[in-house]
CSV table of C-alpha atoms in Angstrom, one decimal:
chain,number,residue,atom,x,y,z
A,1,MET,CA,-107.4,58.0,-37.2
A,2,ASN,CA,-111.4,56.8,-35.8
A,3,ASN,CA,-112.1,53.8,-34.2
A,4,THR,CA,-113.5,52.1,-37.3
A,5,THR,CA,-112.2,48.9,-38.1
A,6,ILE,CA,-112.0,47.5,-41.7
A,7,LEU,CA,-110.9,43.5,-42.5
A,8,VAL,CA,-109.2,42.9,-45.6
A,9,VAL,CA,-109.4,39.6,-47.4
A,10,ASP,CA,-107.1,38.6,-49.7
A,11,ASP,CA,-104.9,35.8,-50.9
A,12,GLU,CA,-102.9,37.7,-52.7
A,13,VAL,CA,-100.1,39.4,-50.0
A,14,ALA,CA,-99.0,41.9,-52.5
A,15,LEU,CA,-102.5,43.4,-52.9
A,16,LEU,CA,-103.4,42.8,-49.2
A,17,ASP,CA,-100.7,45.0,-48.2
A,18,LEU,CA,-101.5,47.7,-51.1
A,19,VAL,CA,-104.9,47.6,-49.9
A,20,THR,CA,-103.9,48.4,-46.4
A,21,SER,CA,-101.3,50.9,-46.9
A,22,PHE,CA,-104.6,52.8,-48.4
A,23,LEU,CA,-106.4,52.5,-45.6
A,24,LYS,CA,-104.5,52.4,-42.5
A,25,LYS,CA,-103.8,56.1,-41.9
A,26,GLU,CA,-107.9,56.4,-41.5
A,27,TYR,CA,-109.3,53.1,-40.0
A,28,ASN,CA,-108.1,50.5,-38.0
A,29,VAL,CA,-107.0,47.6,-40.5
A,30,ILE,CA,-107.0,43.7,-40.0
A,31,THR,CA,-106.1,41.5,-42.6
A,32,THR,CA,-106.2,37.4,-43.6
A,33,THR,CA,-105.2,35.6,-46.9
A,34,SER,CA,-108.0,33.4,-46.0
A,35,GLY,CA,-112.1,33.4,-46.5
A,36,MET,CA,-112.6,30.6,-43.4
A,37,GLU,CA,-110.2,32.6,-41.0
A,38,ALA,CA,-112.3,35.8,-42.1
A,39,ILE,CA,-115.5,34.0,-40.8
A,40,GLN,CA,-113.9,33.0,-38.0
A,41,LEU,CA,-112.6,36.6,-37.0
A,42,ILE,CA,-115.9,38.4,-37.6
A,43,GLN,CA,-117.4,36.1,-34.9
A,44,THR,CA,-114.7,37.3,-32.1
A,45,LYS,CA,-114.0,40.9,-33.4
A,46,ALA,CA,-116.4,43.7,-34.0
A,47,VAL,CA,-115.5,44.7,-37.7
A,48,ASP,CA,-117.5,47.4,-39.4
A,49,LEU,CA,-116.5,46.5,-42.9
A,50,ILE,CA,-115.1,43.9,-44.9
A,51,ILE,CA,-113.1,44.3,-48.0
A,52,LEU,CA,-113.4,40.7,-49.7
A,53,ASP,CA,-111.7,39.5,-53.0
A,54,VAL,CA,-113.5,37.3,-55.4
A,55,MET,CA,-110.7,35.0,-56.6
A,56,MET,CA,-109.2,33.2,-53.9
A,57,GLU,CA,-108.4,29.8,-54.1
A,58,LYS,CA,-109.5,27.8,-51.2
A,59,MET,CA,-113.0,29.8,-50.3
A,60,ASP,CA,-113.6,32.1,-53.0
A,61,GLY,CA,-115.1,35.6,-52.1
A,62,PHE,CA,-118.7,34.4,-53.2
A,63,THR,CA,-118.8,31.4,-50.7
A,64,ALA,CA,-117.2,33.6,-48.2
A,65,CYS,CA,-119.6,36.3,-48.6
A,66,GLU,CA,-122.7,33.7,-48.4
A,67,LYS,CA,-121.4,32.3,-45.0
A,68,ILE,CA,-120.7,35.9,-43.6
A,69,ARG,CA,-124.3,36.7,-44.5
A,70,GLU,CA,-125.6,33.7,-42.5
A,71,ILE,CA,-124.2,35.2,-39.5
A,72,SER,CA,-123.5,38.9,-39.8
A,73,SER,CA,-124.8,41.7,-41.3
A,74,VAL,CA,-121.5,44.0,-41.9
A,75,PRO,CA,-121.0,45.3,-44.7
A,76,VAL,CA,-119.0,43.7,-47.7
A,77,LEU,CA,-117.0,45.5,-50.3
A,78,MET,CA,-116.1,43.0,-52.9
A,79,LEU,CA,-112.9,43.2,-55.0
A,80,THR,CA,-112.9,41.6,-58.8
A,81,ALA,CA,-110.5,41.5,-61.6
A,82,ARG,CA,-113.8,41.2,-64.1
A,83,SER,CA,-115.7,43.7,-64.9
A,84,GLY,CA,-118.5,41.7,-66.4
A,85,GLU,CA,-122.0,42.3,-64.8
A,86,GLU,CA,-123.0,38.9,-64.0
A,87,ASP,CA,-119.9,38.6,-61.4
A,88,LYS,CA,-121.6,41.6,-59.8
A,89,ILE,CA,-125.1,40.6,-60.1
A,90,ARG,CA,-124.2,37.1,-58.2
A,91,GLY,CA,-122.0,39.1,-55.5
A,92,LEU,CA,-124.9,41.4,-54.8
A,93,LYS,CA,-127.5,38.7,-54.7
A,94,LEU,CA,-125.2,37.1,-52.1
A,95,GLY,CA,-125.1,40.1,-49.7
A,96,ALA,CA,-122.3,42.4,-50.7
A,97,ASP,CA,-123.2,46.1,-50.3
A,98,ASP,CA,-120.4,47.0,-53.4
A,99,TYR,CA,-117.9,45.9,-56.0
A,100,ILE,CA,-114.9,47.7,-57.2
A,101,VAL,CA,-112.8,46.6,-60.1
A,102,LYS,CA,-109.2,46.2,-60.4
A,103,PRO,CA,-106.8,47.5,-60.9
A,104,PHE,CA,-108.2,51.1,-58.9
A,105,SER,CA,-106.9,54.1,-57.7
A,106,PRO,CA,-106.4,54.8,-53.9
A,107,ARG,CA,-108.8,57.4,-54.0
A,108,GLU,CA,-111.6,55.2,-55.5
A,109,LEU,CA,-110.9,52.7,-52.7
A,110,VAL,CA,-111.3,55.2,-50.0
A,111,ALA,CA,-114.3,57.0,-51.8
A,112,ARG,CA,-115.9,53.8,-51.6
A,113,VAL,CA,-115.2,52.4,-48.6
A,114,GLU,CA,-116.5,55.6,-47.2
A,115,ALA,CA,-119.7,55.3,-49.3
A,116,VAL,CA,-120.5,51.9,-47.9
A,117,LEU,CA,-119.9,53.3,-44.1
A,118,ARG,CA,-122.0,56.2,-44.8
A,119,ARG,CA,-125.0,53.9,-45.7
A,120,SER,CA,-124.1,51.4,-43.3
A,121,SER,CA,-124.5,54.4,-40.5
A,122,GLY,CA,-127.3,55.3,-41.9
A,123,GLN,CA,-129.5,52.4,-41.9
A,124,LYS,CA,-128.2,52.2,-38.7
A,125,ALA,CA,-129.6,55.4,-37.7
A,126,ALA,CA,-132.8,54.9,-39.2
A,127,SER,CA,-134.2,53.2,-36.2
A,128,ASN,CA,-133.6,53.4,-32.8
A,129,ILE,CA,-135.4,50.8,-31.6
A,130,ILE,CA,-133.9,47.4,-31.3
A,131,LYS,CA,-136.2,44.4,-31.3
A,132,PHE,CA,-135.4,40.8,-30.5
A,133,GLN,CA,-137.9,38.6,-29.8
A,134,ASP,CA,-139.6,39.8,-26.2
A,135,LEU,CA,-136.7,42.3,-25.7
A,136,GLU,CA,-136.6,45.8,-26.8
A,137,LEU,CA,-133.8,48.6,-26.5
A,138,ASP,CA,-134.7,52.3,-27.3
A,139,LYS,CA,-131.4,53.6,-28.2
A,140,SER,CA,-132.6,57.3,-27.9
A,141,GLY,CA,-133.5,56.9,-24.4
A,142,ARG,CA,-131.1,54.1,-23.5
A,143,MET,CA,-134.1,52.4,-22.2
A,144,VAL,CA,-134.5,48.4,-22.2
A,145,TYR,CA,-138.1,46.7,-22.1
A,146,VAL,CA,-138.9,42.8,-21.6
A,147,ASN,CA,-142.2,42.0,-22.8
A,148,HIS,CA,-143.2,46.0,-22.7
A,149,GLU,CA,-142.2,46.4,-19.1
A,150,PRO,CA,-139.2,49.1,-18.7
A,151,VAL,CA,-136.3,47.1,-16.9
A,152,ASN,CA,-133.7,49.4,-14.7
A,153,VAL,CA,-130.2,48.8,-15.9
A,154,THR,CA,-127.0,50.7,-15.7
A,155,LYS,CA,-125.0,52.4,-18.1
A,156,LYS,CA,-122.3,49.6,-18.3
A,157,GLU,CA,-125.0,47.2,-18.2
A,158,TYR,CA,-126.6,49.0,-21.2
A,159,ASP,CA,-123.9,49.1,-22.9
A,160,LEU,CA,-122.9,45.8,-22.8
A,161,LEU,CA,-125.9,44.7,-24.0
A,162,LEU,CA,-126.3,46.8,-26.8
A,163,PHE,CA,-122.9,46.0,-28.0
A,164,LEU,CA,-124.0,42.3,-27.9
A,165,LEU,CA,-127.2,42.9,-29.2
A,166,GLU,CA,-125.6,44.7,-32.3
A,167,HIS,CA,-123.0,42.1,-32.7
A,168,HIS,CA,-125.6,38.9,-32.5
A,169,GLY,CA,-124.1,35.6,-32.9
A,170,GLN,CA,-120.5,36.8,-32.7
A,171,VAL,CA,-118.2,35.6,-29.7
A,172,PHE,CA,-116.3,38.0,-27.7
A,173,SER,CA,-113.6,37.0,-25.0
A,174,ARG,CA,-113.7,38.7,-21.5
A,175,GLU,CA,-110.6,40.9,-22.6
A,176,HIS,CA,-112.2,42.6,-25.6
A,177,LEU,CA,-115.7,43.1,-23.8
A,178,HIS,CA,-114.0,44.8,-20.9
A,179,ASP,CA,-111.3,46.9,-23.5
A,180,ARG,CA,-114.3,48.1,-25.4
A,181,ILE,CA,-117.6,48.7,-22.9
A,182,TRP,CA,-114.9,50.3,-20.1
A,183,GLY,CA,-112.1,51.8,-22.3
A,184,MET,CA,-110.6,54.3,-20.6
A,185,ASP,CA,-111.6,53.3,-17.2
A,186,ALA,CA,-110.6,49.4,-18.1
A,187,GLN,CA,-108.1,49.7,-15.7
A,188,MET,CA,-110.5,50.6,-12.6
A,189,GLY,CA,-111.8,47.1,-13.0
A,190,THR,CA,-110.9,43.2,-13.7
A,191,LEU,CA,-112.1,40.5,-16.4
A,192,ARG,CA,-114.3,39.6,-13.3
A,193,THR,CA,-116.2,42.5,-14.2
A,194,VAL,CA,-117.5,41.6,-17.2
A,195,ASP,CA,-118.6,38.4,-15.7
A,196,THR,CA,-120.3,40.3,-13.0
A,197,HIS,CA,-122.1,42.7,-15.3
A,198,ILE,CA,-123.3,39.7,-17.7
A,199,LYS,CA,-124.9,37.7,-14.1
A,200,THR,CA,-126.8,41.0,-13.2
A,201,LEU,CA,-128.1,41.5,-17.1
A,202,ARG,CA,-129.4,38.0,-17.0
A,203,LEU,CA,-130.9,38.0,-14.0
A,204,LYS,CA,-132.7,41.8,-14.8
A,205,LEU,CA,-133.6,40.4,-18.1
A,206,LYS,CA,-135.4,37.1,-16.7
A,207,SER,CA,-134.5,34.2,-18.4
A,208,GLY,CA,-131.6,36.1,-19.5
A,209,GLU,CA,-129.3,33.0,-20.4
A,210,ARG,CA,-131.5,32.6,-23.4
A,211,TYR,CA,-130.0,36.0,-24.8
A,212,ILE,CA,-126.7,36.0,-23.7
A,213,LYS,CA,-124.7,32.7,-23.9
A,214,THR,CA,-121.3,31.7,-22.5
A,215,VAL,CA,-119.0,30.1,-25.0
A,216,TRP,CA,-116.5,28.2,-22.5
A,217,GLY,CA,-112.9,29.0,-22.8
A,218,VAL,CA,-114.0,31.7,-25.0
A,219,GLY,CA,-116.4,34.4,-23.7
A,220,TYR,CA,-119.8,35.4,-24.2
A,221,LYS,CA,-122.1,35.8,-27.2
A,222,PHE,CA,-126.1,37.0,-28.1
A,223,GLU,CA,-127.9,34.7,-29.3
A,224,GLY,CA,-131.8,33.8,-28.9
A,225,GLY,CA,-133.1,30.8,-27.7
A,226,LYS,CA,-136.1,28.8,-27.0
């Protein structure tokens, strides 16, 4: 199993379980039966792909996809029982990355998931420079710049900043950040380690609170501001 996390969204529990069974050997799979809950989940968890059913009662897949695109660029693979061109075009215009028509085989689902993830990975690799307002990260050299001036950061500070920047707008708890950034070294520190690194990053970035926001009672997120 790799570290890729897939969120499956479908209000039909039987199909939800079926899709999960197809994917769980190769991927970390999390599920929800609600489009609204999916929107909340991607703001607190690092998700690499969303599989989203079109036909859901409380919030259909089109609406959910549109709202997801307002806050995230995570790839979306839509499931539909309709093979008509109109639905596919509508979904793609709303920001979906691919479509799969039900019923589908395990092989087709896995192949489409792999294809979407490859495209997403290729797009991320296409540019090693991430720019946001006056902040710039050079991923190839692991360098940070503010107003084109280099900023000296530690390895963990860089990893933390990059993770938050790549998941712009998503809120992460201190526990999640601690596990994600420190990984196998997590037992060596405490949750205060996250707070300390956030504080130091803000100081080094100058006006760093414009970028790294505290969400009281929850954690932190990267969000540019004036």
